[in-house]
PDB file of C-alpha atoms in Angstrom:
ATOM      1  CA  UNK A   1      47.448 -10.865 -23.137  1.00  0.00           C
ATOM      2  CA  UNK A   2      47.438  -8.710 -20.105  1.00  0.00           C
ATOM      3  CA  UNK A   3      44.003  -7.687 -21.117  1.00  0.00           C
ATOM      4  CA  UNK A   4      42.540 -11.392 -21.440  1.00  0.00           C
ATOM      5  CA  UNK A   5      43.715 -12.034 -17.819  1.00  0.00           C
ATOM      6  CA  UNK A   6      42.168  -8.921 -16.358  1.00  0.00           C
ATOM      7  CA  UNK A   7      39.175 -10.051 -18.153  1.00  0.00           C
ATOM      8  CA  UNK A   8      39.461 -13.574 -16.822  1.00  0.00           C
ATOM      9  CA  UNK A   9      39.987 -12.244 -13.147  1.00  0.00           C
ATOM     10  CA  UNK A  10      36.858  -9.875 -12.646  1.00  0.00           C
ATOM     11  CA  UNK A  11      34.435 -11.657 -15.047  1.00  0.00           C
ATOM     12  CA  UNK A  12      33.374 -13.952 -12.367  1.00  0.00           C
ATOM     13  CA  UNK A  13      33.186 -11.206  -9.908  1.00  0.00           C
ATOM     14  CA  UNK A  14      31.355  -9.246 -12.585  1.00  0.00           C
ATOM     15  CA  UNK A  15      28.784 -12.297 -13.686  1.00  0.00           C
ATOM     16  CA  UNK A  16      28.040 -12.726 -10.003  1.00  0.00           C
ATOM     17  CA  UNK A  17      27.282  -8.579  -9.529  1.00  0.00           C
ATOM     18  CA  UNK A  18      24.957  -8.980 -12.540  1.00  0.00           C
ATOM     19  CA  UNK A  19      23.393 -12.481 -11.793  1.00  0.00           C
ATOM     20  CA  UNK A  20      22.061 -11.037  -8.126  1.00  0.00           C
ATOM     21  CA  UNK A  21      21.304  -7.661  -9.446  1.00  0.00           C
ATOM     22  CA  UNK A  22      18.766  -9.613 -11.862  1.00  0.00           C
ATOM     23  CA  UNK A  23      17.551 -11.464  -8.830  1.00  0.00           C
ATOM     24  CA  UNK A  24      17.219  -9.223  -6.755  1.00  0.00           C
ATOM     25  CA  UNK A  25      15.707  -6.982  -9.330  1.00  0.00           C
ATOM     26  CA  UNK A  26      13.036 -10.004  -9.734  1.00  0.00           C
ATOM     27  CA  UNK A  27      12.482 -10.319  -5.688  1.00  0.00           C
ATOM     28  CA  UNK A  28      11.005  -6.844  -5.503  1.00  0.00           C
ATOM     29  CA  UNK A  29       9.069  -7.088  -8.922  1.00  0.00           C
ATOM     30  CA  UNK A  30       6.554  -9.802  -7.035  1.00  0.00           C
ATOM     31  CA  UNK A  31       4.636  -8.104  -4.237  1.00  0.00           C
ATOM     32  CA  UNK A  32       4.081 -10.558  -1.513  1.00  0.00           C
ATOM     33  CA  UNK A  33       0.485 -12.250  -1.520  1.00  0.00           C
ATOM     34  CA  UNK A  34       0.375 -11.596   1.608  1.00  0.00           C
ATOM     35  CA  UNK A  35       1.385  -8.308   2.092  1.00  0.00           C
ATOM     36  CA  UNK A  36      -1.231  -6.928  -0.894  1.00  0.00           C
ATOM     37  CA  UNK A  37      -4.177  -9.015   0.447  1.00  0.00           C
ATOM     38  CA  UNK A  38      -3.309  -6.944   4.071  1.00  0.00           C
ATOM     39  CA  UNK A  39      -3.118  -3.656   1.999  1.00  0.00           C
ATOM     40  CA  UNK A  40      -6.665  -4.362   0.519  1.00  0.00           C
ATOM     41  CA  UNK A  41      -8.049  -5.000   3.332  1.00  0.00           C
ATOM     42  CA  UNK A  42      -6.570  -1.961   5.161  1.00  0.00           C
ATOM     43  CA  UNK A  43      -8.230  -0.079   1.704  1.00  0.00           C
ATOM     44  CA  UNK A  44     -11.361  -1.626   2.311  1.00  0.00           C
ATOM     45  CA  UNK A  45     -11.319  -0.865   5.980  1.00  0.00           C
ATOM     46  CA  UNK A  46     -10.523   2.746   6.163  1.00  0.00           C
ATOM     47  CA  UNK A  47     -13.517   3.129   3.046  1.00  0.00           C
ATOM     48  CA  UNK A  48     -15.740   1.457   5.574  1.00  0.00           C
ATOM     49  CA  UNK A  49     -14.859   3.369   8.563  1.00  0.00           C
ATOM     50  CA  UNK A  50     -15.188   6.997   6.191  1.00  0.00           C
ATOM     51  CA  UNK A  51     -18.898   5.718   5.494  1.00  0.00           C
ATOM     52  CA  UNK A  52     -19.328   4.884   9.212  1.00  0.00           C
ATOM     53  CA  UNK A  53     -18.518   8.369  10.425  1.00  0.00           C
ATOM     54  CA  UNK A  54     -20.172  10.160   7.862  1.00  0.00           C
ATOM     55  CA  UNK A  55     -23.456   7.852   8.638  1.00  0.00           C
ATOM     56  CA  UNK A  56     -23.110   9.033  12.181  1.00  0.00           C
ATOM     57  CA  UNK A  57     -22.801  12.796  11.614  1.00  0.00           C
ATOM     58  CA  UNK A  58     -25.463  13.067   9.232  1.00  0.00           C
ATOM     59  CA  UNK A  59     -27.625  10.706  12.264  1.00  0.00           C
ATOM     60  CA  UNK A  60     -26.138  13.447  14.619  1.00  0.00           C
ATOM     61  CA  UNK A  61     -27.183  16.650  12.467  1.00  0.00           C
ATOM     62  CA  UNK A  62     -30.980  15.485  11.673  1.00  0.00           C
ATOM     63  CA  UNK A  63     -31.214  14.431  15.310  1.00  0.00           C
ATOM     64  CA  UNK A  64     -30.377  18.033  16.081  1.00  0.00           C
ATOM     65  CA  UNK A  65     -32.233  19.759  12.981  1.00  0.00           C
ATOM     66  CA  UNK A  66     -35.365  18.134  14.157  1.00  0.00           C
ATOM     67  CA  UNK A  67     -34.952  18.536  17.547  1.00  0.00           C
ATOM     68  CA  UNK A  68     -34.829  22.411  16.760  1.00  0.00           C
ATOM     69  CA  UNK A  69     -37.601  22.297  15.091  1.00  0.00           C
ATOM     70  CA  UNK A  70     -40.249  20.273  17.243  1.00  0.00           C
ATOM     71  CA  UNK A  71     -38.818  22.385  20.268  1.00  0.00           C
ATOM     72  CA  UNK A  72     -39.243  25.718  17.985  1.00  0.00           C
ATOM     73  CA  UNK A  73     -43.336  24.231  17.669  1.00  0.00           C
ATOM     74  CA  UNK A  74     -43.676  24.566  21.084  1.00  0.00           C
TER      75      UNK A  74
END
């Protein structure tokens, strides 16, 4: 009998533990629509910005290539 009422007194405590755990559990299972359409565009921003820069180097290195070589002509 003693057994049955320790039973009785932390099974509510115990359900409750388990029923948030679950919930909580759920809560971070779900990104936020939000937050992932951010994170894509942050993606697709930083992709954009690598082609950017490498655009402007390669710009940068045939500006000076041929400016070498017209001034080499000379």
């Amino acid at each position: 009998m003693k057994y049955f009422n320790t039973v009785k007194k932390y099974s509510k405590k115990a359900a409750l533990g388990a029923g948030m755990l679950v919930a909580s559990a759920s809560a971070f299972a779900n990104e936020n629509p939000v937050t992932a359409a951010l994170n894509q565009a942050i993606a697709a921003g930083k992709a954009n910005y690598e082609i950017v820069v490498i655009g402007i180097i390669t710009l940068t290195a045939l500006g000076f290539g041929l400016g070498r070589i017209t001034s080499s002509m000379r």
